Structures are given as structure tokens and as C-alpha cells.
Amino acid sequence: AQSVTQLGSHVSVSEGALVLLRCNYSSSVPPYLFWYVQYPNQGLQLLLKYTSAATLVKGINGFEAEFKKSETSFHLTKPSAHMSDAAEYFCAVSDRRTGFQKLVFGTGTRLLVSP
Amino acid sequence: ETGVTQTPRHLVMGMTNKKSLKCEQHLGHNAMYWYKQSAKKPLELMFVYNFKEQTENNSVPSRFSPECPNSSHLFLHLHTLQPEDSALYLCASSLSVTGGGAETQYFGPGTRLLVL
């Protein structure tokens, strides 16, 4: 079964600093990969997804992620953090072999941004 | 209304009560999902419906009973719940379940459930 690991349940950065949220997947075949964000009292919103086109994927709000097959990783980055980026971020995978839409989520990383 | 809506947003119920959660999507999608989000645990997929037909029940206890009368509406009927069922229940939709796995799921804001 596919799985995804997010290292660090909490990440703290200062405003203007680089944001790096880590995600590693476990699968013999590279899956589809997603990053979702959840703001307080809201549902999840798609930031970006990798579907085997370009390995560097750009998303909303200045976020991007790079798919690295050799490292089985799909880390999320943003060059300069903003206070409004404070939220919980979820990495998810979907098995491309089955053809079915079924997401498996990581445990999430809460991003804290200080002034 | 746009996107995916859920009502109520908050619900407190006793273990002997019966209540229902409602989800409505205004995106023209054909697949709908129920997830459970508990603290410090990954989102758990509970049920999946595709064109009103249930395609997945992820070993969910029978005290949770889903209903999908059409592609736009999804209900979760609750009865004799346990305190450990307290969680955020999220509804999502996508164009189809069989779209190849790369589709985006659109989430509602969730219902925060507290079982006393």
C-alpha cells in the first residue's frame, strides 16, 4: 500500500524566511502527489499537484514543489514566508496504477510564522 | 453558494442521539467523499460515492451510515456514537472516481462533531 511521510509536525519560520516542508512517499511506482493547505476552521485547499509532467511544480500563493524520484520526495518550498502562510499543510499520494481517485494523506505539518 | 458546503458547522450530541451531516457540492462533480480528521492522525477516508453508487467503505462502523441521493448531495447519518468519534468530518468532491487518480478533490469546511 502507498504511504506518505511528513517529517516534522511543526515548522517555525520568521516572516521573510525560506519555507521548507518535507514529504516522502513509499511506492515502487511514482504516484501522483499533492500538497493541500488547511487554514483554521476551513477545509483543505489544493496548493499544487504532480502528475508526471514537469518535475518542478508551481502552485498558488508562491509555493512550489519538486518531484525527485531518486529521493522519493516531494518537498514544498516558498522563498519568503508571509504571516498569512500560517496553516497546516498536508502531502497526499494517489496510486496511478489503479486509475481510481483515492488519496492517502500524511499526518500534516503545522507552519508557524513569526514576525 | 459555490464550491462544497457542509451543515452544520458544529454539532454536539449525546451517545444516544441520532443526527445527520449534510454536504452539497455546486461544482458539477460526480464523486463525493467523507473523511474523518482527528487530532494527530492522518485524514481517514470513510466512504466514496461515484455517480450515487458507493464504491468504497473503509471498514467504517455501522453507527455511521452514508446516503447519496444524487451526485450533488451527500449525507452522513449518525447514531449511538462514541466519544472517540469526536472529530472534524470533511466532505469532498471530484469530477469522477475513475478519472485516473490525478484529479483534484475539493473540500468543504467540515463539521466539528463533539460526542458527549
mmCIF file of C-alpha atoms in Angstrom:
data_model
loop_
_atom_site.group_PDB
_atom_site.id
_atom_site.type_symbol
_atom_site.label_atom_id
_atom_site.label_comp_id
_atom_site.label_asym_id
_atom_site.label_seq_id
_atom_site.Cartn_x
_atom_site.Cartn_y
_atom_site.Cartn_z
ATOM 1 C CA ALA A 1 0.000 0.000 0.000
ATOM 2 C CA GLN A 2 1.132 3.514 -0.717
ATOM 3 C CA SER A 3 2.058 5.796 2.136
ATOM 4 C CA VAL A 4 3.437 9.263 2.704
ATOM 5 C CA THR A 5 5.609 10.618 5.499
ATOM 6 C CA GLN A 6 5.809 14.232 6.526
ATOM 7 C CA LEU A 7 8.836 14.991 8.662
ATOM 8 C CA GLY A 8 8.139 17.467 11.416
ATOM 9 C CA SER A 9 4.687 18.014 12.840
ATOM 10 C CA HIS A 10 5.569 21.680 13.394
ATOM 11 C CA VAL A 11 7.860 24.018 11.461
ATOM 12 C CA SER A 12 8.581 27.542 12.657
ATOM 13 C CA VAL A 13 9.979 30.287 10.438
ATOM 14 C CA SER A 14 10.310 34.034 10.580
ATOM 15 C CA GLU A 15 8.453 36.238 8.160
ATOM 16 C CA GLY A 16 10.544 36.553 5.002
ATOM 17 C CA ALA A 17 12.458 33.332 5.595
ATOM 18 C CA LEU A 18 12.508 30.276 3.373
ATOM 19 C CA VAL A 19 9.758 27.734 3.948
ATOM 20 C CA LEU A 20 10.634 24.047 3.500
ATOM 21 C CA LEU A 21 8.096 21.342 4.302
ATOM 22 C CA ARG A 22 9.184 17.766 3.728
ATOM 23 C CA CYS A 23 7.262 14.911 2.168
ATOM 24 C CA ASN A 24 8.490 11.433 1.255
ATOM 25 C CA TYR A 25 6.406 8.760 -0.364
ATOM 26 C CA SER A 26 6.627 5.000 -0.341
ATOM 27 C CA SER A 27 5.755 3.346 -3.632
ATOM 28 C CA SER A 28 7.507 1.232 -6.225
ATOM 29 C CA VAL A 29 5.866 3.285 -8.970
ATOM 30 C CA PRO A 30 5.951 7.085 -8.659
ATOM 31 C CA PRO A 31 2.456 8.140 -7.622
ATOM 32 C CA TYR A 32 0.546 11.298 -8.246
ATOM 33 C CA LEU A 33 1.492 13.731 -5.493
ATOM 34 C CA PHE A 34 -0.464 16.572 -3.948
ATOM 35 C CA TRP A 35 0.020 19.333 -1.421
ATOM 36 C CA TYR A 36 -3.057 20.690 0.338
ATOM 37 C CA VAL A 37 -3.302 23.546 2.842
ATOM 38 C CA GLN A 38 -5.819 23.895 5.656
ATOM 39 C CA TYR A 39 -6.380 27.283 7.247
ATOM 40 C CA PRO A 40 -8.058 27.445 10.680
ATOM 41 C CA ASN A 41 -11.730 26.465 10.606
ATOM 42 C CA GLN A 42 -11.606 25.687 6.912
ATOM 43 C CA GLY A 43 -11.431 22.645 4.667
ATOM 44 C CA LEU A 44 -8.438 21.597 2.620
ATOM 45 C CA GLN A 45 -7.421 23.577 -0.462
ATOM 46 C CA LEU A 46 -5.145 22.307 -3.229
ATOM 47 C CA LEU A 47 -1.798 24.112 -3.419
ATOM 48 C CA LEU A 48 -0.278 22.091 -6.263
ATOM 49 C CA LYS A 49 -0.010 18.605 -7.708
ATOM 50 C CA TYR A 50 2.464 16.478 -9.628
ATOM 51 C CA THR A 51 1.045 14.392 -12.455
ATOM 52 C CA SER A 52 4.280 13.433 -14.286
ATOM 53 C CA ALA A 53 4.745 16.452 -16.478
ATOM 54 C CA ALA A 54 7.406 18.882 -15.227
ATOM 55 C CA THR A 55 9.155 17.766 -12.043
ATOM 56 C CA LEU A 56 9.120 21.306 -10.664
ATOM 57 C CA VAL A 57 5.528 22.223 -9.972
ATOM 58 C CA LYS A 58 4.373 25.735 -9.228
ATOM 59 C CA GLY A 59 1.287 26.316 -7.162
ATOM 60 C CA ILE A 60 -0.766 29.068 -5.667
ATOM 61 C CA ASN A 61 0.466 31.707 -3.203
ATOM 62 C CA GLY A 62 4.095 31.409 -4.370
ATOM 63 C CA PHE A 63 4.578 27.791 -3.336
ATOM 64 C CA GLU A 64 6.367 25.210 -5.437
ATOM 65 C CA ALA A 65 7.443 21.597 -5.060
ATOM 66 C CA GLU A 66 9.985 19.430 -6.811
ATOM 67 C CA PHE A 67 9.469 15.752 -7.526
ATOM 68 C CA LYS A 68 12.687 13.773 -7.002
ATOM 69 C CA LYS A 69 12.303 10.131 -7.930
ATOM 70 C CA SER A 70 15.745 9.138 -6.638
ATOM 71 C CA GLU A 71 14.876 10.507 -3.207
ATOM 72 C CA THR A 72 11.163 9.551 -3.310
ATOM 73 C CA SER A 73 10.465 13.093 -2.193
ATOM 74 C CA PHE A 74 8.111 15.940 -2.998
ATOM 75 C CA HIS A 75 9.157 18.769 -0.690
ATOM 76 C CA LEU A 76 7.203 22.024 -0.614
ATOM 77 C CA THR A 77 9.044 25.348 -0.647
ATOM 78 C CA LYS A 78 8.380 29.058 -0.662
ATOM 79 C CA PRO A 79 11.230 31.582 -0.893
ATOM 80 C CA SER A 80 9.776 34.098 1.538
ATOM 81 C CA ALA A 81 7.227 33.307 4.230
ATOM 82 C CA HIS A 82 4.289 35.575 4.891
ATOM 83 C CA MET A 83 2.215 35.732 8.040
ATOM 84 C CA SER A 84 -0.791 34.557 6.040
ATOM 85 C CA ASP A 85 1.037 31.269 5.266
ATOM 86 C CA ALA A 86 0.478 30.066 8.816
ATOM 87 C CA ALA A 87 -1.649 26.949 8.378
ATOM 88 C CA GLU A 88 -1.461 23.169 8.308
ATOM 89 C CA TYR A 89 -0.039 21.554 5.203
ATOM 90 C CA PHE A 90 -0.812 18.036 4.021
ATOM 91 C CA CYS A 91 1.032 15.922 1.494
ATOM 92 C CA ALA A 92 -1.002 13.217 -0.237
ATOM 93 C CA VAL A 93 -0.466 10.478 -2.811
ATOM 94 C CA SER A 94 -2.692 8.731 -5.296
ATOM 95 C CA ASP A 95 -1.780 5.450 -6.982
ATOM 96 C CA ARG A 96 -1.587 5.977 -10.746
ATOM 97 C CA ARG A 97 -1.755 2.248 -11.394
ATOM 98 C CA THR A 98 -5.323 1.712 -10.244
ATOM 99 C CA GLY A 99 -6.936 4.523 -12.200
ATOM 100 C CA PHE A 100 -9.042 5.298 -9.140
ATOM 101 C CA GLN A 101 -9.150 8.618 -7.328
ATOM 102 C CA LYS A 102 -8.082 7.680 -3.797
ATOM 103 C CA LEU A 103 -5.880 9.957 -1.737
ATOM 104 C CA VAL A 104 -3.667 8.800 1.117
ATOM 105 C CA PHE A 105 -2.665 11.691 3.352
ATOM 106 C CA GLY A 106 0.302 12.345 5.598
ATOM 107 C CA THR A 107 -0.137 13.461 9.178
ATOM 108 C CA GLY A 108 0.349 17.122 8.305
ATOM 109 C CA THR A 109 2.844 19.842 9.200
ATOM 110 C CA ARG A 110 1.766 22.961 11.011
ATOM 111 C CA LEU A 111 3.630 26.023 9.767
ATOM 112 C CA LEU A 112 4.118 28.801 12.293
ATOM 113 C CA VAL A 113 5.268 32.206 11.025
ATOM 114 C CA SER A 114 6.617 34.770 13.457
ATOM 115 C CA PRO A 115 7.024 38.496 12.788
ATOM 116 C CA GLU B 1 -23.380 29.113 -2.931
ATOM 117 C CA THR B 2 -20.223 27.935 -4.589
ATOM 118 C CA GLY B 3 -17.855 25.025 -4.046
ATOM 119 C CA VAL B 4 -18.612 22.492 -1.351
ATOM 120 C CA THR B 5 -20.800 23.388 1.606
ATOM 121 C CA GLN B 6 -21.388 21.454 4.809
ATOM 122 C CA THR B 7 -24.008 21.831 7.510
ATOM 123 C CA PRO B 8 -23.994 22.090 10.413
ATOM 124 C CA ARG B 9 -20.542 23.517 11.053
ATOM 125 C CA HIS B 10 -20.624 22.437 14.684
ATOM 126 C CA LEU B 11 -22.565 19.640 16.362
ATOM 127 C CA VAL B 12 -22.719 18.395 19.936
ATOM 128 C CA MET B 13 -24.558 15.170 20.536
ATOM 129 C CA GLY B 14 -25.049 12.578 23.224
ATOM 130 C CA MET B 15 -24.243 8.941 22.671
ATOM 131 C CA THR B 16 -27.917 8.039 22.293
ATOM 132 C CA ASN B 17 -28.792 10.778 19.809
ATOM 133 C CA LYS B 18 -29.355 10.483 16.080
ATOM 134 C CA LYS B 19 -28.141 13.278 13.864
ATOM 135 C CA SER B 20 -27.190 13.828 10.234
ATOM 136 C CA LEU B 21 -24.433 15.750 8.493
ATOM 137 C CA LYS B 22 -25.150 17.278 5.121
ATOM 138 C CA CYS B 23 -22.803 18.034 2.249
ATOM 139 C CA GLU B 24 -23.659 19.766 -1.014
ATOM 140 C CA GLN B 25 -21.386 20.429 -3.967
ATOM 141 C CA HIS B 26 -22.053 23.052 -6.618
ATOM 142 C CA LEU B 27 -19.241 22.033 -8.969
ATOM 143 C CA GLY B 28 -20.993 19.560 -11.238
ATOM 144 C CA HIS B 29 -18.891 16.698 -9.923
ATOM 145 C CA ASN B 30 -19.870 13.056 -9.875
ATOM 146 C CA ALA B 31 -17.787 11.719 -6.994
ATOM 147 C CA MET B 32 -18.197 12.561 -3.322
ATOM 148 C CA TYR B 33 -16.199 11.545 -0.264
ATOM 149 C CA TRP B 34 -16.458 11.543 3.525
ATOM 150 C CA TYR B 35 -13.260 11.904 5.558
ATOM 151 C CA LYS B 36 -12.645 11.903 9.297
ATOM 152 C CA GLN B 37 -9.948 14.232 10.652
ATOM 153 C CA SER B 38 -8.807 13.528 14.199
ATOM 154 C CA ALA B 39 -6.033 15.292 16.063
ATOM 155 C CA LYS B 40 -2.550 13.962 15.300
ATOM 156 C CA LYS B 41 -3.838 11.373 12.813
ATOM 157 C CA PRO B 42 -3.884 11.421 9.010
ATOM 158 C CA LEU B 43 -7.151 12.125 7.286
ATOM 159 C CA GLU B 44 -9.095 8.899 7.151
ATOM 160 C CA LEU B 45 -11.178 8.147 4.096
ATOM 161 C CA MET B 46 -14.545 6.785 5.210
ATOM 162 C CA PHE B 47 -16.803 6.470 2.180
ATOM 163 C CA VAL B 48 -16.677 7.141 -1.543
ATOM 164 C CA TYR B 49 -19.583 7.578 -3.925
ATOM 165 C CA ASN B 50 -19.360 7.726 -7.703
ATOM 166 C CA PHE B 51 -22.494 8.638 -9.660
ATOM 167 C CA LYS B 52 -24.553 7.979 -6.490
ATOM 168 C CA GLU B 53 -23.155 4.475 -6.069
ATOM 169 C CA GLN B 54 -20.982 3.625 -3.084
ATOM 170 C CA THR B 55 -17.598 2.466 -4.317
ATOM 171 C CA GLU B 56 -15.722 2.313 -1.038
ATOM 172 C CA ASN B 57 -16.476 1.714 2.620
ATOM 173 C CA ASN B 58 -13.220 1.874 4.500
ATOM 174 C CA SER B 59 -14.251 -0.512 7.312
ATOM 175 C CA VAL B 60 -16.349 2.182 8.942
ATOM 176 C CA PRO B 61 -18.501 1.129 11.949
ATOM 177 C CA SER B 62 -22.191 0.745 11.185
ATOM 178 C CA ARG B 63 -23.077 3.608 13.524
ATOM 179 C CA PHE B 64 -22.057 5.786 10.554
ATOM 180 C CA SER B 65 -24.499 5.445 7.672
ATOM 181 C CA PRO B 66 -23.926 7.376 4.431
ATOM 182 C CA GLU B 67 -26.550 8.344 1.911
ATOM 183 C CA CYS B 68 -26.089 9.827 -1.554
ATOM 184 C CA PRO B 69 -29.452 10.629 -3.158
ATOM 185 C CA ASN B 70 -27.857 12.370 -6.153
ATOM 186 C CA SER B 71 -24.438 13.490 -7.329
ATOM 187 C CA SER B 72 -24.761 16.862 -5.600
ATOM 188 C CA HIS B 73 -25.761 15.764 -2.106
ATOM 189 C CA LEU B 74 -24.157 13.520 0.462
ATOM 190 C CA PHE B 75 -25.338 12.766 3.984
ATOM 191 C CA LEU B 76 -23.757 11.044 6.938
ATOM 192 C CA HIS B 77 -26.304 9.684 9.402
ATOM 193 C CA LEU B 78 -25.009 9.243 12.921
ATOM 194 C CA HIS B 79 -26.451 7.112 15.726
ATOM 195 C CA THR B 80 -25.187 5.765 19.050
ATOM 196 C CA LEU B 81 -21.792 7.335 18.576
ATOM 197 C CA GLN B 82 -18.885 7.013 20.975
ATOM 198 C CA PRO B 83 -16.749 9.827 22.432
ATOM 199 C CA GLU B 84 -13.841 8.688 20.243
ATOM 200 C CA ASP B 85 -15.949 9.606 17.212
ATOM 201 C CA SER B 86 -15.459 13.266 18.078
ATOM 202 C CA ALA B 87 -13.593 14.774 15.138
ATOM 203 C CA LEU B 88 -13.835 17.073 12.146
ATOM 204 C CA TYR B 89 -15.813 15.413 9.356
ATOM 205 C CA LEU B 90 -14.877 16.643 5.921
ATOM 206 C CA CYS B 91 -16.759 16.193 2.698
ATOM 207 C CA ALA B 92 -15.032 16.408 -0.675
ATOM 208 C CA SER B 93 -15.936 16.067 -4.317
ATOM 209 C CA SER B 94 -14.121 15.426 -7.575
ATOM 210 C CA LEU B 95 -15.115 15.084 -11.186
ATOM 211 C CA SER B 96 -15.052 11.286 -11.014
ATOM 212 C CA VAL B 97 -13.579 8.434 -9.029
ATOM 213 C CA THR B 98 -12.304 6.735 -12.153
ATOM 214 C CA GLY B 99 -10.542 9.708 -13.684
ATOM 215 C CA GLY B 100 -7.100 8.182 -13.349
ATOM 216 C CA GLY B 101 -6.123 9.336 -9.871
ATOM 217 C CA ALA B 102 -4.776 12.782 -10.737
ATOM 218 C CA GLU B 103 -7.964 14.726 -10.178
ATOM 219 C CA THR B 104 -8.260 17.439 -7.595
ATOM 220 C CA GLN B 105 -10.577 16.875 -4.687
ATOM 221 C CA TYR B 106 -12.431 19.940 -3.453
ATOM 222 C CA PHE B 107 -13.169 20.042 0.254
ATOM 223 C CA GLY B 108 -15.906 21.602 2.307
ATOM 224 C CA PRO B 109 -15.174 23.429 5.582
ATOM 225 C CA GLY B 110 -16.141 20.434 7.690
ATOM 226 C CA THR B 111 -18.468 19.695 10.595
ATOM 227 C CA ARG B 112 -16.843 19.756 14.020
ATOM 228 C CA LEU B 113 -18.522 16.950 15.980
ATOM 229 C CA LEU B 114 -18.346 16.501 19.741
ATOM 230 C CA VAL B 115 -19.844 13.364 21.255
ATOM 231 C CA LEU B 116 -20.547 13.556 24.969
#
